Structures are given as C-alpha cells and as structure tokens.
C-alpha cells in the first residue's frame, strides 16, 4: 500500500519526477495560445523554447474509485507581464473535483466555471486549493523560484484541454508594480493594444 510518506520519498522536486513514472514536459511553443501577449511570446521563441513546466503522474490502480496524483513543477518566468502558467483544463468527467497541495514556491490557481465566472486562490507551500467539479483550472507561478505541487484527482477524471483552448481563461495574472494582479483578459488585451499604438 502506498502511504503519504512513501509517496513523498518517491517525489523528486529537483527533477520534477516521481520515481518510475512518466514525465510530461511542456515548452513555451506548446503554450503560445495560452498567453494573451502573443507578440511577447513570439519574441522569446525567436531566441529559444524554454521549458515552462513538467508533470509526472502516478497511478496506484486505474479502477473505479481510485485516485491519481500528478507532481507539477512550474518554473519561474514571464511572457511580457504574464507569469508562466500551465495550459489549464476541465476534467473530461466534468463533475470530478481535485485537490492541489503546495510543496514549494508561490503561485495562484485560476478557477473558471462553465458559465465563465471564476476566482483565484493562493497556491503556496503546505497550502491546499480545492478545485470543484465543473471548473477549469490553471496554475500560475507568481514567485521567483520553482512552484511545486501535487494534484490529486479521481483516476478516471481525464483532461479536456480543447474546451478551454477554444476561448481561453477570462482571467490573466500579470505583474503590476512588482506584484501579481489578476486582470480580465479583455482588459489586458486593450492595455496591450493601447501601449502599442503609434
């Protein structure tokens, strides 16, 4: 039986992996459409394609009622004023909830319900964020170091990236006076357009 202590020993926060489990790596080029500031994203991609985050997934048993967990490592950085983020998703089984447990660093979770309403929640070391069913969720690293966390969810929850990709999250997290600030995506896009007018 897998105990919390044994799982903690299997997690390597430096490599972003769980011993013996697959690691998925996401680079900026794969996340281009997640950022509002496409011009800033393209400028970074002209000089390289940095790793933004990794996820290592552990499943004890995929049967009914079982849980799965993912170790997420989200690196520090920004695209323009936007902090590095994960792609974000709904669960394929929309009613499936999830718990995030912060292991290291400082971040925010963006939550967005199916009707477009949403909120943000702090994701910090030793803190918990509850993601209710029917809510898309995206993690944002607002600190200067690595953000590490465990996501624990039903093994049959699945991931639906397409539903959120079509319209994206309505909230972005940007740096304002050196601190993270949530803004409506539409407002941030207007700010970008105004700042780039001749």
Short mmCIF file of N, CA, C and O in Angstrom, two decimals, residues 104-191:
data_model
loop_
_atom_site.label_atom_id
_atom_site.label_comp_id
_atom_site.label_asym_id
_atom_site.label_seq_id
_atom_site.Cartn_x
_atom_site.Cartn_y
_atom_site.Cartn_z
N UNK A 104 6.25 23.68 -2.71
CA UNK A 104 7.33 24.68 -2.74
C UNK A 104 6.89 25.86 -3.60
O UNK A 104 6.21 25.68 -4.60
N UNK A 105 7.31 27.06 -3.21
CA UNK A 105 7.08 28.22 -4.06
C UNK A 105 5.78 28.94 -3.78
O UNK A 105 5.06 28.65 -2.83
N UNK A 106 5.49 29.88 -4.68
CA UNK A 106 4.34 30.76 -4.54
C UNK A 106 3.61 30.87 -5.87
O UNK A 106 4.24 31.15 -6.89
N UNK A 107 2.31 30.65 -5.83
CA UNK A 107 1.57 30.75 -7.08
C UNK A 107 0.10 31.03 -6.84
O UNK A 107 -0.34 31.25 -5.71
N UNK A 108 -0.63 31.05 -7.92
CA UNK A 108 -2.08 31.23 -7.89
C UNK A 108 -2.72 30.16 -8.75
O UNK A 108 -2.14 29.71 -9.76
N UNK A 109 -3.92 29.79 -8.37
CA UNK A 109 -4.75 28.91 -9.19
C UNK A 109 -5.88 29.76 -9.74
O UNK A 109 -6.57 30.46 -8.98
N UNK A 110 -6.06 29.73 -11.05
CA UNK A 110 -7.21 30.38 -11.68
C UNK A 110 -8.29 29.32 -11.84
O UNK A 110 -8.05 28.26 -12.41
N UNK A 111 -9.47 29.62 -11.32
CA UNK A 111 -10.62 28.72 -11.44
C UNK A 111 -11.67 29.40 -12.32
O UNK A 111 -11.93 30.60 -12.14
N UNK A 112 -12.23 28.65 -13.25
CA UNK A 112 -13.26 29.21 -14.12
C UNK A 112 -14.36 28.19 -14.32
O UNK A 112 -14.11 27.10 -14.82
N UNK A 113 -15.57 28.57 -13.94
CA UNK A 113 -16.71 27.68 -14.05
C UNK A 113 -17.22 27.68 -15.50
O UNK A 113 -16.86 28.53 -16.31
N UNK A 114 -18.09 26.74 -15.78
CA UNK A 114 -18.60 26.59 -17.14
C UNK A 114 -19.35 27.82 -17.63
O UNK A 114 -19.40 28.08 -18.83
N UNK A 115 -19.92 28.60 -16.71
CA UNK A 115 -20.64 29.81 -17.12
C UNK A 115 -19.70 31.01 -17.29
O UNK A 115 -20.15 32.12 -17.56
N UNK A 116 -18.38 30.80 -17.13
CA UNK A 116 -17.40 31.87 -17.34
C UNK A 116 -17.01 32.61 -16.07
O UNK A 116 -16.04 33.35 -16.07
N UNK A 117 -17.78 32.44 -14.99
CA UNK A 117 -17.41 33.09 -13.74
C UNK A 117 -16.22 32.36 -13.12
O UNK A 117 -15.98 31.19 -13.42
N UNK A 118 -15.50 33.05 -12.27
CA UNK A 118 -14.34 32.40 -11.69
C UNK A 118 -13.76 33.13 -10.51
O UNK A 118 -14.35 34.10 -10.00
N UNK A 119 -12.60 32.65 -10.09
CA UNK A 119 -11.91 33.22 -8.94
C UNK A 119 -10.45 32.80 -9.02
O UNK A 119 -10.06 32.02 -9.89
N UNK A 120 -9.64 33.34 -8.13
CA UNK A 120 -8.26 32.89 -7.98
C UNK A 120 -8.07 32.45 -6.54
O UNK A 120 -8.77 32.90 -5.63
N UNK A 121 -7.11 31.54 -6.33
CA UNK A 121 -6.78 31.05 -4.99
C UNK A 121 -5.28 30.94 -4.87
O UNK A 121 -4.59 30.56 -5.83
N UNK A 122 -4.75 31.27 -3.70
CA UNK A 122 -3.31 31.16 -3.45
C UNK A 122 -2.90 29.69 -3.42
O UNK A 122 -3.56 28.87 -2.77
N UNK A 123 -1.80 29.37 -4.09
CA UNK A 123 -1.19 28.04 -4.03
C UNK A 123 0.21 28.23 -3.48
O UNK A 123 1.10 28.72 -4.19
N UNK A 124 0.40 27.87 -2.21
CA UNK A 124 1.66 28.12 -1.52
C UNK A 124 2.11 26.85 -0.80
O UNK A 124 1.33 25.91 -0.64
N UNK A 125 3.36 26.84 -0.36
CA UNK A 125 3.90 25.68 0.34
C UNK A 125 3.03 25.33 1.55
O UNK A 125 2.66 26.19 2.34
N UNK A 126 2.68 24.05 1.63
CA UNK A 126 1.84 23.49 2.69
C UNK A 126 0.40 24.00 2.66
O UNK A 126 -0.36 23.79 3.62
N UNK A 127 -0.01 24.64 1.57
CA UNK A 127 -1.38 25.10 1.43
C UNK A 127 -2.17 24.20 0.50
O UNK A 127 -1.60 23.49 -0.34
N UNK A 128 -3.49 24.22 0.63
CA UNK A 128 -4.38 23.42 -0.20
C UNK A 128 -5.28 24.33 -1.04
O UNK A 128 -5.71 25.38 -0.57
N UNK A 129 -5.55 23.89 -2.26
CA UNK A 129 -6.57 24.53 -3.09
C UNK A 129 -7.54 23.44 -3.53
O UNK A 129 -7.12 22.40 -4.05
N UNK A 130 -8.81 23.67 -3.29
CA UNK A 130 -9.85 22.74 -3.73
C UNK A 130 -10.41 23.22 -5.06
O UNK A 130 -10.85 24.37 -5.17
N UNK A 131 -10.38 22.35 -6.05
CA UNK A 131 -10.95 22.65 -7.36
C UNK A 131 -12.26 21.88 -7.47
O UNK A 131 -12.26 20.65 -7.53
N UNK A 132 -13.40 22.57 -7.45
CA UNK A 132 -14.68 21.85 -7.52
C UNK A 132 -14.91 21.27 -8.91
O UNK A 132 -14.27 21.66 -9.89
N UNK A 133 -15.83 20.33 -8.98
CA UNK A 133 -16.24 19.82 -10.28
C UNK A 133 -16.78 20.94 -11.15
O UNK A 133 -17.17 22.00 -10.66
N UNK A 134 -16.75 20.72 -12.44
CA UNK A 134 -17.26 21.68 -13.43
C UNK A 134 -16.46 22.99 -13.45
O UNK A 134 -17.00 24.03 -13.85
N UNK A 135 -15.20 22.95 -13.00
CA UNK A 135 -14.37 24.16 -13.00
C UNK A 135 -13.07 23.88 -13.75
O UNK A 135 -12.35 22.93 -13.44
N UNK A 136 -12.78 24.72 -14.74
CA UNK A 136 -11.46 24.67 -15.38
C UNK A 136 -10.45 25.26 -14.40
O UNK A 136 -10.81 26.12 -13.59
N UNK A 137 -9.22 24.81 -14.48
CA UNK A 137 -8.20 25.30 -13.55
C UNK A 137 -6.85 25.40 -14.24
O UNK A 137 -6.51 24.60 -15.08
N UNK A 138 -6.13 26.45 -13.87
CA UNK A 138 -4.82 26.76 -14.43
C UNK A 138 -3.93 27.22 -13.29
O UNK A 138 -4.36 28.02 -12.44
N UNK A 139 -2.69 26.75 -13.27
CA UNK A 139 -1.73 27.13 -12.24
C UNK A 139 -0.79 28.19 -12.78
O UNK A 139 -0.36 28.11 -13.94
N UNK A 140 -0.46 29.19 -11.96
CA UNK A 140 0.40 30.29 -12.35
C UNK A 140 1.50 30.44 -11.30
O UNK A 140 1.22 30.47 -10.10
N UNK A 141 2.76 30.51 -11.74
CA UNK A 141 3.88 30.71 -10.82
C UNK A 141 4.13 32.21 -10.69
O UNK A 141 4.60 32.86 -11.62
N UNK A 142 3.83 32.76 -9.52
CA UNK A 142 3.99 34.21 -9.30
C UNK A 142 5.25 34.53 -8.50
O UNK A 142 5.48 35.69 -8.16
N UNK A 143 6.06 33.53 -8.22
CA UNK A 143 7.26 33.74 -7.42
C UNK A 143 8.53 33.79 -8.25
O UNK A 143 8.50 33.68 -9.48
N UNK A 144 9.65 33.92 -7.56
CA UNK A 144 10.96 33.98 -8.23
C UNK A 144 11.63 32.62 -8.29
O UNK A 144 12.67 32.46 -8.92
N UNK A 145 11.05 31.61 -7.64
CA UNK A 145 11.60 30.26 -7.65
C UNK A 145 10.60 29.28 -8.23
O UNK A 145 9.49 29.65 -8.65
N UNK A 146 10.96 28.01 -8.24
CA UNK A 146 10.11 26.95 -8.76
C UNK A 146 8.85 26.79 -7.91
O UNK A 146 8.92 26.84 -6.69
N UNK A 147 7.71 26.60 -8.56
CA UNK A 147 6.47 26.25 -7.89
C UNK A 147 6.26 24.76 -8.06
O UNK A 147 6.19 24.26 -9.19
N UNK A 148 6.21 24.02 -6.94
CA UNK A 148 6.00 22.57 -6.98
C UNK A 148 4.72 22.24 -6.22
O UNK A 148 4.46 22.81 -5.16
N UNK A 149 3.93 21.31 -6.74
CA UNK A 149 2.66 20.97 -6.13
C UNK A 149 2.24 19.57 -6.54
O UNK A 149 2.68 19.03 -7.55
N UNK A 150 1.37 18.98 -5.73
CA UNK A 150 0.72 17.72 -6.07
C UNK A 150 -0.74 17.99 -6.39
O UNK A 150 -1.42 18.71 -5.65
N UNK A 151 -1.22 17.44 -7.49
CA UNK A 151 -2.64 17.45 -7.81
C UNK A 151 -3.18 16.05 -7.60
O UNK A 151 -2.60 15.08 -8.11
N UNK A 152 -4.26 15.91 -6.83
CA UNK A 152 -4.83 14.59 -6.53
C UNK A 152 -6.27 14.59 -7.00
O UNK A 152 -7.07 15.46 -6.61
N UNK A 153 -6.62 13.61 -7.84
CA UNK A 153 -7.91 13.61 -8.51
C UNK A 153 -8.33 12.18 -8.82
O UNK A 153 -7.50 11.26 -8.80
N UNK A 154 -9.62 11.95 -9.14
CA UNK A 154 -10.05 10.60 -9.49
C UNK A 154 -9.31 10.09 -10.72
O UNK A 154 -9.09 10.84 -11.68
N UNK A 155 -8.92 8.82 -10.67
CA UNK A 155 -8.12 8.25 -11.77
C UNK A 155 -8.86 8.28 -13.10
O UNK A 155 -8.23 8.29 -14.16
N UNK A 156 -10.20 8.32 -13.05
CA UNK A 156 -10.97 8.34 -14.30
C UNK A 156 -11.44 9.74 -14.69
O UNK A 156 -12.30 9.90 -15.54
N UNK A 157 -10.88 10.79 -14.06
CA UNK A 157 -11.32 12.16 -14.33
C UNK A 157 -11.02 12.59 -15.76
O UNK A 157 -11.82 13.27 -16.40
N UNK A 158 -9.85 12.24 -16.27
CA UNK A 158 -9.47 12.66 -17.61
C UNK A 158 -9.21 14.15 -17.69
O UNK A 158 -9.42 14.89 -16.72
N UNK A 159 -8.72 14.60 -18.85
CA UNK A 159 -8.41 16.01 -19.07
C UNK A 159 -9.05 16.47 -20.37
O UNK A 159 -8.94 15.80 -21.39
N UNK A 160 -9.71 17.60 -20.32
CA UNK A 160 -10.32 18.21 -21.51
C UNK A 160 -9.64 19.56 -21.74
O UNK A 160 -9.98 20.55 -21.10
N UNK A 161 -8.65 19.57 -22.63
CA UNK A 161 -7.92 20.80 -22.95
C UNK A 161 -8.63 21.61 -24.03
O UNK A 161 -8.50 22.83 -24.09
N UNK A 162 -9.36 20.93 -24.89
CA UNK A 162 -9.98 21.61 -26.04
C UNK A 162 -11.04 22.61 -25.62
O UNK A 162 -11.16 23.68 -26.23
N UNK A 163 -11.82 22.29 -24.59
CA UNK A 163 -12.91 23.19 -24.18
C UNK A 163 -12.37 24.54 -23.75
O UNK A 163 -12.95 25.58 -24.05
N UNK A 164 -11.24 24.56 -23.08
CA UNK A 164 -10.68 25.83 -22.61
C UNK A 164 -9.83 26.49 -23.70
O UNK A 164 -9.71 27.70 -23.77
N UNK A 165 -9.25 25.69 -24.57
CA UNK A 165 -8.42 26.24 -25.66
C UNK A 165 -9.25 27.11 -26.59
O UNK A 165 -8.78 28.11 -27.12
N UNK A 166 -10.51 26.75 -26.78
CA UNK A 166 -11.37 27.47 -27.72
C UNK A 166 -11.56 28.93 -27.31
O UNK A 166 -11.57 29.81 -28.16
N UNK A 167 -11.70 29.21 -26.01
CA UNK A 167 -11.95 30.58 -25.56
C UNK A 167 -10.92 31.10 -24.57
O UNK A 167 -10.89 32.27 -24.27
N UNK A 168 -10.12 30.22 -24.03
CA UNK A 168 -9.09 30.54 -23.03
C UNK A 168 -9.74 31.01 -21.72
O UNK A 168 -10.95 31.20 -21.63
N UNK A 169 -8.91 31.18 -20.71
CA UNK A 169 -9.39 31.66 -19.42
C UNK A 169 -9.68 33.16 -19.53
O UNK A 169 -8.97 33.89 -20.22
N UNK A 170 -10.69 33.60 -18.84
CA UNK A 170 -11.07 35.02 -18.89
C UNK A 170 -10.21 35.89 -17.99
O UNK A 170 -10.28 37.11 -18.08
N UNK A 171 -9.40 35.26 -17.12
CA UNK A 171 -8.52 35.99 -16.20
C UNK A 171 -7.07 35.71 -16.55
O UNK A 171 -6.71 34.57 -16.84
N UNK A 172 -6.25 36.75 -16.53
CA UNK A 172 -4.80 36.60 -16.66
C UNK A 172 -4.17 37.15 -15.38
O UNK A 172 -4.74 38.00 -14.70
N UNK A 173 -2.97 36.64 -15.07
CA UNK A 173 -2.23 37.12 -13.91
C UNK A 173 -0.99 37.83 -14.45
O UNK A 173 -0.15 37.21 -15.11
N UNK A 174 -0.90 39.12 -14.17
CA UNK A 174 0.19 39.93 -14.71
C UNK A 174 0.93 40.63 -13.58
O UNK A 174 0.40 40.80 -12.48
N UNK A 175 2.14 41.06 -13.88
CA UNK A 175 2.94 41.80 -12.91
C UNK A 175 2.56 43.27 -12.98
O UNK A 175 2.60 43.89 -14.04
N UNK A 176 2.19 43.83 -11.82
CA UNK A 176 1.88 45.25 -11.71
C UNK A 176 2.62 45.78 -10.47
O UNK A 176 2.35 45.33 -9.36
N UNK A 177 3.57 46.69 -10.71
CA UNK A 177 4.39 47.25 -9.62
C UNK A 177 5.09 46.15 -8.84
O UNK A 177 5.20 46.20 -7.62
N UNK A 178 5.54 45.12 -9.56
CA UNK A 178 6.30 44.03 -8.95
C UNK A 178 5.48 42.99 -8.23
O UNK A 178 6.03 42.07 -7.63
N UNK A 179 4.15 43.08 -8.29
CA UNK A 179 3.28 42.11 -7.62
C UNK A 179 2.28 41.52 -8.60
O UNK A 179 1.89 42.19 -9.57
N UNK A 180 1.85 40.28 -8.36
CA UNK A 180 0.87 39.67 -9.27
C UNK A 180 -0.52 40.30 -9.10
O UNK A 180 -0.95 40.58 -7.99
N UNK A 181 -1.16 40.54 -10.22
CA UNK A 181 -2.50 41.13 -10.22
C UNK A 181 -3.38 40.39 -11.22
O UNK A 181 -2.99 40.23 -12.38
N UNK A 182 -4.56 39.92 -10.79
CA UNK A 182 -5.49 39.33 -11.75
C UNK A 182 -6.20 40.42 -12.54
O UNK A 182 -6.62 41.43 -11.97
N UNK A 183 -6.28 40.22 -13.84
CA UNK A 183 -6.98 41.16 -14.71
C UNK A 183 -7.88 40.38 -15.66
O UNK A 183 -7.53 39.27 -16.08
N UNK A 184 -9.02 40.95 -16.06
CA UNK A 184 -9.78 40.33 -17.14
C UNK A 184 -8.91 40.30 -18.40
O UNK A 184 -8.24 41.29 -18.72
N UNK A 185 -8.91 39.18 -19.09
CA UNK A 185 -8.11 39.05 -20.32
C UNK A 185 -8.45 40.16 -21.30
O UNK A 185 -7.57 40.76 -21.91
N UNK A 186 -9.73 40.49 -21.43
CA UNK A 186 -10.15 41.52 -22.38
C UNK A 186 -9.53 42.88 -22.03
O UNK A 186 -9.11 43.63 -22.91
N UNK A 187 -9.47 43.19 -20.73
CA UNK A 187 -8.88 44.46 -20.31
C UNK A 187 -7.38 44.48 -20.59
O UNK A 187 -6.85 45.49 -21.05
N UNK A 188 -6.71 43.37 -20.31
CA UNK A 188 -5.27 43.30 -20.56
C UNK A 188 -4.97 43.43 -22.06
O UNK A 188 -4.03 44.14 -22.45
N UNK A 189 -5.78 42.82 -22.88
CA UNK A 189 -5.58 42.94 -24.33
C UNK A 189 -5.77 44.39 -24.78
O UNK A 189 -5.03 44.87 -25.66
N UNK A 190 -6.73 45.10 -24.18
CA UNK A 190 -6.91 46.52 -24.51
C UNK A 190 -5.69 47.33 -24.09
O UNK A 190 -5.22 48.21 -24.81
N UNK A 191 -5.15 47.03 -22.90
CA UNK A 191 -3.96 47.72 -22.43
C UNK A 191 -2.78 47.50 -23.38
O UNK A 191 -2.04 48.43 -23.70
#
